Structures are given as structure tokens and as C-alpha cells.
PDB file of C-alpha atoms in Angstrom:
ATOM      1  CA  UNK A   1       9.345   6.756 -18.929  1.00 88.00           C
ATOM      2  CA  UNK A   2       8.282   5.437 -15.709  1.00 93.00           C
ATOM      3  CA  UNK A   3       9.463   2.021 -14.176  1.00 94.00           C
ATOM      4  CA  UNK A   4       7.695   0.010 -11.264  1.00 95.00           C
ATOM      5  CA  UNK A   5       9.160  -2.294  -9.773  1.00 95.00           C
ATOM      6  CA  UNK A   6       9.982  -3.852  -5.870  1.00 94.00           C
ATOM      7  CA  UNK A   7      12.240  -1.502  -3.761  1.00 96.00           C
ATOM      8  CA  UNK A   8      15.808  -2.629  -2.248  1.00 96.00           C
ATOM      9  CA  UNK A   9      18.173  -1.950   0.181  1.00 96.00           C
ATOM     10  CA  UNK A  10      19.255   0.907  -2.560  1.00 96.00           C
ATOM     11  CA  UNK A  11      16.541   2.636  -2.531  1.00 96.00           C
ATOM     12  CA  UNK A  12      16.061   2.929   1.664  1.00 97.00           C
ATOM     13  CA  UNK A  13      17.563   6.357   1.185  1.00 97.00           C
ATOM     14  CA  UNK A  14      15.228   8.075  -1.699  1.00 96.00           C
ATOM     15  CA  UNK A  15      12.328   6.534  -0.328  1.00 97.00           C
ATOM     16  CA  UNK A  16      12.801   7.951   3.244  1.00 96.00           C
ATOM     17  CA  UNK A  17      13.184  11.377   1.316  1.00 96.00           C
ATOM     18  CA  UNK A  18      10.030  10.933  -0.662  1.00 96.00           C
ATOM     19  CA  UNK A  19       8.153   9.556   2.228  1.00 95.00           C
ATOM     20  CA  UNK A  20       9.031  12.678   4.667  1.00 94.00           C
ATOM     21  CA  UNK A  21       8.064  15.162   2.232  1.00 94.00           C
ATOM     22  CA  UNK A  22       4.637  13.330   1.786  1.00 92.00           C
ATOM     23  CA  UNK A  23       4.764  13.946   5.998  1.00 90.00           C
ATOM     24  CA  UNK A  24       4.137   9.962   5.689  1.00 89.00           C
ATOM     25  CA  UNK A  25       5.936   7.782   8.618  1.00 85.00           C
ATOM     26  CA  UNK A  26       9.426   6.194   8.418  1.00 88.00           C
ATOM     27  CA  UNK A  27       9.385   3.901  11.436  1.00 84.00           C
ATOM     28  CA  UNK A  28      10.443   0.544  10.521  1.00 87.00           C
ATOM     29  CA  UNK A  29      11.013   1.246   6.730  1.00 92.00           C
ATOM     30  CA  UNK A  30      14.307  -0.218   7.172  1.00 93.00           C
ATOM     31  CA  UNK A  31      12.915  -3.393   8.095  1.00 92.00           C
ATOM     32  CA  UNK A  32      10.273  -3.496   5.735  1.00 92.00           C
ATOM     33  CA  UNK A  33      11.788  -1.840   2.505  1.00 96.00           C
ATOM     34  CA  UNK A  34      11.629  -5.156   0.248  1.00 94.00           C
ATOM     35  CA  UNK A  35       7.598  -4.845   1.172  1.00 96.00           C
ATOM     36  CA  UNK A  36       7.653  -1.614  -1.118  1.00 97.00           C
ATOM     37  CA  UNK A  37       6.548  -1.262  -4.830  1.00 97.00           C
ATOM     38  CA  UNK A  38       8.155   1.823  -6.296  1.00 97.00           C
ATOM     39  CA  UNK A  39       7.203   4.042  -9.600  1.00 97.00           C
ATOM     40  CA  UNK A  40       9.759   6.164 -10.251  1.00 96.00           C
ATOM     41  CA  UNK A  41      10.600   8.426 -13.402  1.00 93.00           C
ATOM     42  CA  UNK A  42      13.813   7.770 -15.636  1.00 88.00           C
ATOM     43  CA  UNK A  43      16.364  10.548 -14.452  1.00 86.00           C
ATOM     44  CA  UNK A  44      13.570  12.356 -11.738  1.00 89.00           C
ATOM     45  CA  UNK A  45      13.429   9.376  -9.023  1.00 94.00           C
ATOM     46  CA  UNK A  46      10.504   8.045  -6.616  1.00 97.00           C
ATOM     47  CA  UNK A  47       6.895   9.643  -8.240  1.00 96.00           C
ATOM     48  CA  UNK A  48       5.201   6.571  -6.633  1.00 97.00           C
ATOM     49  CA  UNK A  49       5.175   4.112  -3.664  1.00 97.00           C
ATOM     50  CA  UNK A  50       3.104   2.092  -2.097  1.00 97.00           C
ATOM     51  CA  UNK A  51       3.770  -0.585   0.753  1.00 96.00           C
ATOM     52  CA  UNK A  52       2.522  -3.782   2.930  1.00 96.00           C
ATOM     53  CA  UNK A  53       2.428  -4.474   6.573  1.00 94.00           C
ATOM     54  CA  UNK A  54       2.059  -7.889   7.614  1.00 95.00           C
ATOM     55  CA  UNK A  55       0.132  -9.261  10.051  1.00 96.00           C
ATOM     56  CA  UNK A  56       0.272 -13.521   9.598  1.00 95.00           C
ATOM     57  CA  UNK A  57      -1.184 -14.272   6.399  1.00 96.00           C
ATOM     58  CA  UNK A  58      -2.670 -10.872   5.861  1.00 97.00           C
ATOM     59  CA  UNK A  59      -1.052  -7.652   4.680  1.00 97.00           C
ATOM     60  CA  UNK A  60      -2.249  -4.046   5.712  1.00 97.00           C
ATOM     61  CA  UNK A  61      -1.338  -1.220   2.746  1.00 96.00           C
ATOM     62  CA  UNK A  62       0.834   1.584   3.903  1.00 93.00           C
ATOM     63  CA  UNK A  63       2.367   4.754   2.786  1.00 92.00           C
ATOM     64  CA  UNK A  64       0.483   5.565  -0.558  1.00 93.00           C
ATOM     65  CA  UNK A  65       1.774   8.641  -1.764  1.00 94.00           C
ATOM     66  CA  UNK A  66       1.571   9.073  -5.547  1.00 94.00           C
ATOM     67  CA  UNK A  67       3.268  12.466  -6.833  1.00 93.00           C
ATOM     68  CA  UNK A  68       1.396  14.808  -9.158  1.00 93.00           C
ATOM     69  CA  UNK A  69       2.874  13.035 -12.609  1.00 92.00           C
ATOM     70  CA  UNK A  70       1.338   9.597 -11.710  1.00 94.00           C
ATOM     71  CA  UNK A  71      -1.529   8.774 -14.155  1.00 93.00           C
ATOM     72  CA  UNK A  72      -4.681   6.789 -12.992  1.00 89.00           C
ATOM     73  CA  UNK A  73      -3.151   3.856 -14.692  1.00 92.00           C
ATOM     74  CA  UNK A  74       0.020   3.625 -13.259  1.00 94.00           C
ATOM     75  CA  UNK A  75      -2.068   3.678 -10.187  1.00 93.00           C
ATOM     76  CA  UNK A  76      -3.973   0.715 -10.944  1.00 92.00           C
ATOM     77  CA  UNK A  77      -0.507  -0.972 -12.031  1.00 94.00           C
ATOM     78  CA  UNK A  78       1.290  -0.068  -8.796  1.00 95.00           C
ATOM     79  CA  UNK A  79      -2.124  -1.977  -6.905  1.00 94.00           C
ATOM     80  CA  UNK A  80      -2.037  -4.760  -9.212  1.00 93.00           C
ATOM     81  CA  UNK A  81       1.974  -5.429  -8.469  1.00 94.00           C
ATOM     82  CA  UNK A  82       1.165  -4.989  -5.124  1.00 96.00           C
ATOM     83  CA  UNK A  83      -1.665  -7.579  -4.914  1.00 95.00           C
ATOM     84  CA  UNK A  84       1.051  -9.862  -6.770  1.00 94.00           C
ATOM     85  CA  UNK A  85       4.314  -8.973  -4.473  1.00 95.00           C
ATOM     86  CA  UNK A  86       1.256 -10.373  -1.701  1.00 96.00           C
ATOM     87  CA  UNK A  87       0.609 -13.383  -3.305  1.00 95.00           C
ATOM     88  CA  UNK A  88       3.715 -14.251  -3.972  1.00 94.00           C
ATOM     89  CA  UNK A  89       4.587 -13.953  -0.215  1.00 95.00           C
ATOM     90  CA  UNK A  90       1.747 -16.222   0.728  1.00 96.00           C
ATOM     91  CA  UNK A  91      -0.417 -13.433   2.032  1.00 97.00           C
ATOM     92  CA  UNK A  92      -4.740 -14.242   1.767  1.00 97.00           C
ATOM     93  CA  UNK A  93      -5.948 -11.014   2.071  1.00 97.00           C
ATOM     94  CA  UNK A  94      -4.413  -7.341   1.718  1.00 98.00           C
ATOM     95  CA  UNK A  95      -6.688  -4.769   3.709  1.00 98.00           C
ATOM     96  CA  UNK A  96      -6.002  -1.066   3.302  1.00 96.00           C
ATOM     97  CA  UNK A  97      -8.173   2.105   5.627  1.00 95.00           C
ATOM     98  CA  UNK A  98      -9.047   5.027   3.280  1.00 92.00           C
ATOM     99  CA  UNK A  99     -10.962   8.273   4.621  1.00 88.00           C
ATOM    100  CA  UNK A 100     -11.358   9.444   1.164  1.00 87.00           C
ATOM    101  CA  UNK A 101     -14.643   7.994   0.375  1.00 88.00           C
ATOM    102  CA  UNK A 102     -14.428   9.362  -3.035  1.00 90.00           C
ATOM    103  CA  UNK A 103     -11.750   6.437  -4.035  1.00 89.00           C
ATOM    104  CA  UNK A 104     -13.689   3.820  -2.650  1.00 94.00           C
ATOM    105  CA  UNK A 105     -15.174   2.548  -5.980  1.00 94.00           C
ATOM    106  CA  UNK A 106     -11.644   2.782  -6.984  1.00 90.00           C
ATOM    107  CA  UNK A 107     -10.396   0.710  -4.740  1.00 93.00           C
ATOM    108  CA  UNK A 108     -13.997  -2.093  -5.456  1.00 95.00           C
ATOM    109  CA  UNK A 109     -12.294  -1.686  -8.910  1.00 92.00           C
ATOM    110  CA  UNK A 110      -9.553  -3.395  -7.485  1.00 92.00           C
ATOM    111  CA  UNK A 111     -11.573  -6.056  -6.042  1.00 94.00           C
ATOM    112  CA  UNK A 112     -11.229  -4.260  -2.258  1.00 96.00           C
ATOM    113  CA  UNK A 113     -14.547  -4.160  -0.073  1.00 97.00           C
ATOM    114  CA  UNK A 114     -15.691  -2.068   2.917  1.00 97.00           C
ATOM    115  CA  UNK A 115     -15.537  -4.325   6.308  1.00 97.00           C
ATOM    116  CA  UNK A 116     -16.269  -3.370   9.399  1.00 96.00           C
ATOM    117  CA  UNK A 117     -13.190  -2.404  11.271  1.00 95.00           C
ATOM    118  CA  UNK A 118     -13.728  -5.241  13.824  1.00 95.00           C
ATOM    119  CA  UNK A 119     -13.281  -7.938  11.036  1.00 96.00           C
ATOM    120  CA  UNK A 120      -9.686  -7.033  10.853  1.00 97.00           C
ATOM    121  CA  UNK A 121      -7.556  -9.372  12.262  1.00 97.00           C
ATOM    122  CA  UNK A 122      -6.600 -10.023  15.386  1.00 97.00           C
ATOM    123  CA  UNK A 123      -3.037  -9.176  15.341  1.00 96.00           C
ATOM    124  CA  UNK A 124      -3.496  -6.067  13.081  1.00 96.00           C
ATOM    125  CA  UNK A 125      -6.530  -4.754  15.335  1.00 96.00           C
ATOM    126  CA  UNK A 126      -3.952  -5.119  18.119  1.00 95.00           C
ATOM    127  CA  UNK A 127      -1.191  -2.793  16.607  1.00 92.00           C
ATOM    128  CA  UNK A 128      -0.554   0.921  16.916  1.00 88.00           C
ATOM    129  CA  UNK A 129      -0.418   1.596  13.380  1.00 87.00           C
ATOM    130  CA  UNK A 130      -3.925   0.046  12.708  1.00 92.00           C
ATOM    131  CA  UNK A 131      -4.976   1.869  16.000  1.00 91.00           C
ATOM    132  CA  UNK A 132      -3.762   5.229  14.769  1.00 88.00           C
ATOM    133  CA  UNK A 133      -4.678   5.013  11.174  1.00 89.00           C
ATOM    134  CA  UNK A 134      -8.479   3.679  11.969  1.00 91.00           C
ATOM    135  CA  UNK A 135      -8.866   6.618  14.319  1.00 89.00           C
ATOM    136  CA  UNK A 136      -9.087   9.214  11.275  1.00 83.00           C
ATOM    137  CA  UNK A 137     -12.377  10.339  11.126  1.00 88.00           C
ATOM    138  CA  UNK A 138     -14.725   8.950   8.554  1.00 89.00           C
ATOM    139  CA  UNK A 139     -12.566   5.712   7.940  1.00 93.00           C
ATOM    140  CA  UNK A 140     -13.519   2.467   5.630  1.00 95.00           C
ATOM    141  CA  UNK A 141     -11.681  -0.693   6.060  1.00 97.00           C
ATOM    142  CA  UNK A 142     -11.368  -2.743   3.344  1.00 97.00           C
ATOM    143  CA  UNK A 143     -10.213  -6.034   2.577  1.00 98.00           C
ATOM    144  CA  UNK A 144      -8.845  -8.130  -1.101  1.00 97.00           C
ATOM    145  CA  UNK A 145      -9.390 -11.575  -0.848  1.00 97.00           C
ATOM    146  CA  UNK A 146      -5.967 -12.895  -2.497  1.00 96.00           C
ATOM    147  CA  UNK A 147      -6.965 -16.302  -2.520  1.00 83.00           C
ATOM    148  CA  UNK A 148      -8.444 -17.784  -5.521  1.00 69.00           C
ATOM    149  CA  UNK A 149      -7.985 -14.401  -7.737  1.00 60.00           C
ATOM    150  CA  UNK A 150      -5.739 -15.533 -10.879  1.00 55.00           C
ATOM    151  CA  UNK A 151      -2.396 -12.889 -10.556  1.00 52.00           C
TER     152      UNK A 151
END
């Protein structure tokens, strides 16, 4: 049975595991590890994680990596936690960058909508993630408005 839930301190060490296999960045993880929804698998660990960046009152996704096991609606549960660990911080909008164009009408599933990259802001358009991540070719912003949406 799978469990999702918000990381902790605990879990700095499996994630970092799961994360470098994915070839997905560590920096700051540390710092930002209780900004981290986790799916993991009774007895088998992390299958799942997903995490938020802040930038003021908006939050930037990070690190998706979903293992092989994770079923389309456990995906759509680890977004919907996510949009509530957000809200529950105070956060207005959460904005993720995909270049898979294939998931966008996913993601407008989950109430996310292409912007142009220059709508981002300020802060976040001023930060080497968001520079490196918006530099992959073929790359949609898009943005959740958090504000008004019941949880």
C-alpha cells in the first residue's frame, strides 16, 4: 500500500538517494525538505516526490520524479496535497515549467495554465533555478491560482 504524506528531517537521507538516481538536483534539499510531499510504498521506500520552491507568496514545483509503480491517480493525489501543503503556507499561486507538452492537459486538469515565461515573478524570474529550468527547449510555464480554489 502506498502512503503520501509531507517529508521530514527523516527522510533527508532516502530522498537524496531517490532524487540522484532520477539525476534530479540536491542543492538546498536540506533546507527545503519539509517543502516535499512523498509517496512511498510500505516496506520498498520513496516511489514518489514532488516539491515547492518559494519565491514570496508564490511557489515554483520542483523535483517530480514518480517511479514506474505510481498510478495516474496517485499522481493527481500527490498534486492535490501539494496544492494544499501551498495553501496552507499562505502561498497564491504554485507555477511549475514542463517541456513535455503531452502532460499539459494534465496539468489544466489540475487547474494549471500556460503563461508566458515573463509573467513569472519577479523574484523567481531572477533565480538560477528558474533560469536553468526555463532554458530547456520547448518549455511552458504554468501557473495555479491558489486563491479562492476550495482545498
Amino acid at each position: 500500500m502506498k502512503v503520501l504524506r509531507s517529508a521530514t528531517q527523516d527522510d533527508l537521507w532516502a530522498l537524496q538517494v531517490f532524487l540522484r538516481r532520477a539525476n534530479i538536483s540536491i542543492v538546498d534539499l536540506e533546507d527545503k525538505i519539509e517543502d516535499f510531499i512523498i509517496l512511498e510504498e510500505e516496506n520498498e521506500g520513496i516511489c514518489g516526490t514532488i516539491g515547492i520552491e518559494e519565491y514570496g507568496n508564490a511557489g515554483l514545483l520542483r523535483s517530480l520524479v514518480i517511479g514506474p509503480s505510481v498510478k495516474q491517480f496517485q499522481l493527481l493525489q500527490m498534486f492535490e496535497h501539494t496544492q494544499q501543503h501551498a495553501r496552507k503556507k499562505g502561498l497564491e499561486q504554485l507555477y511549475l515549467v514542463t517541456n513535455k507538452n503531452n502532460f499539459i492537459e494534465f496539468f489544466e486538469l489540475l487547474n494549471f495554465y500556460p503563461q508566458p515565461i515573463h509573467t513569472a515573478p519577479q523574484t523567481m524570474l531572477a533565480s538560477d533555478f528558474f533560469q536553468e529550468i526555463t532554458q530547456q527547449e520547448g518549455c511552458t510555464l504554468m501557473v495555479c491560482e491558489l486563491r479562492g480554489q476550495t482545498p
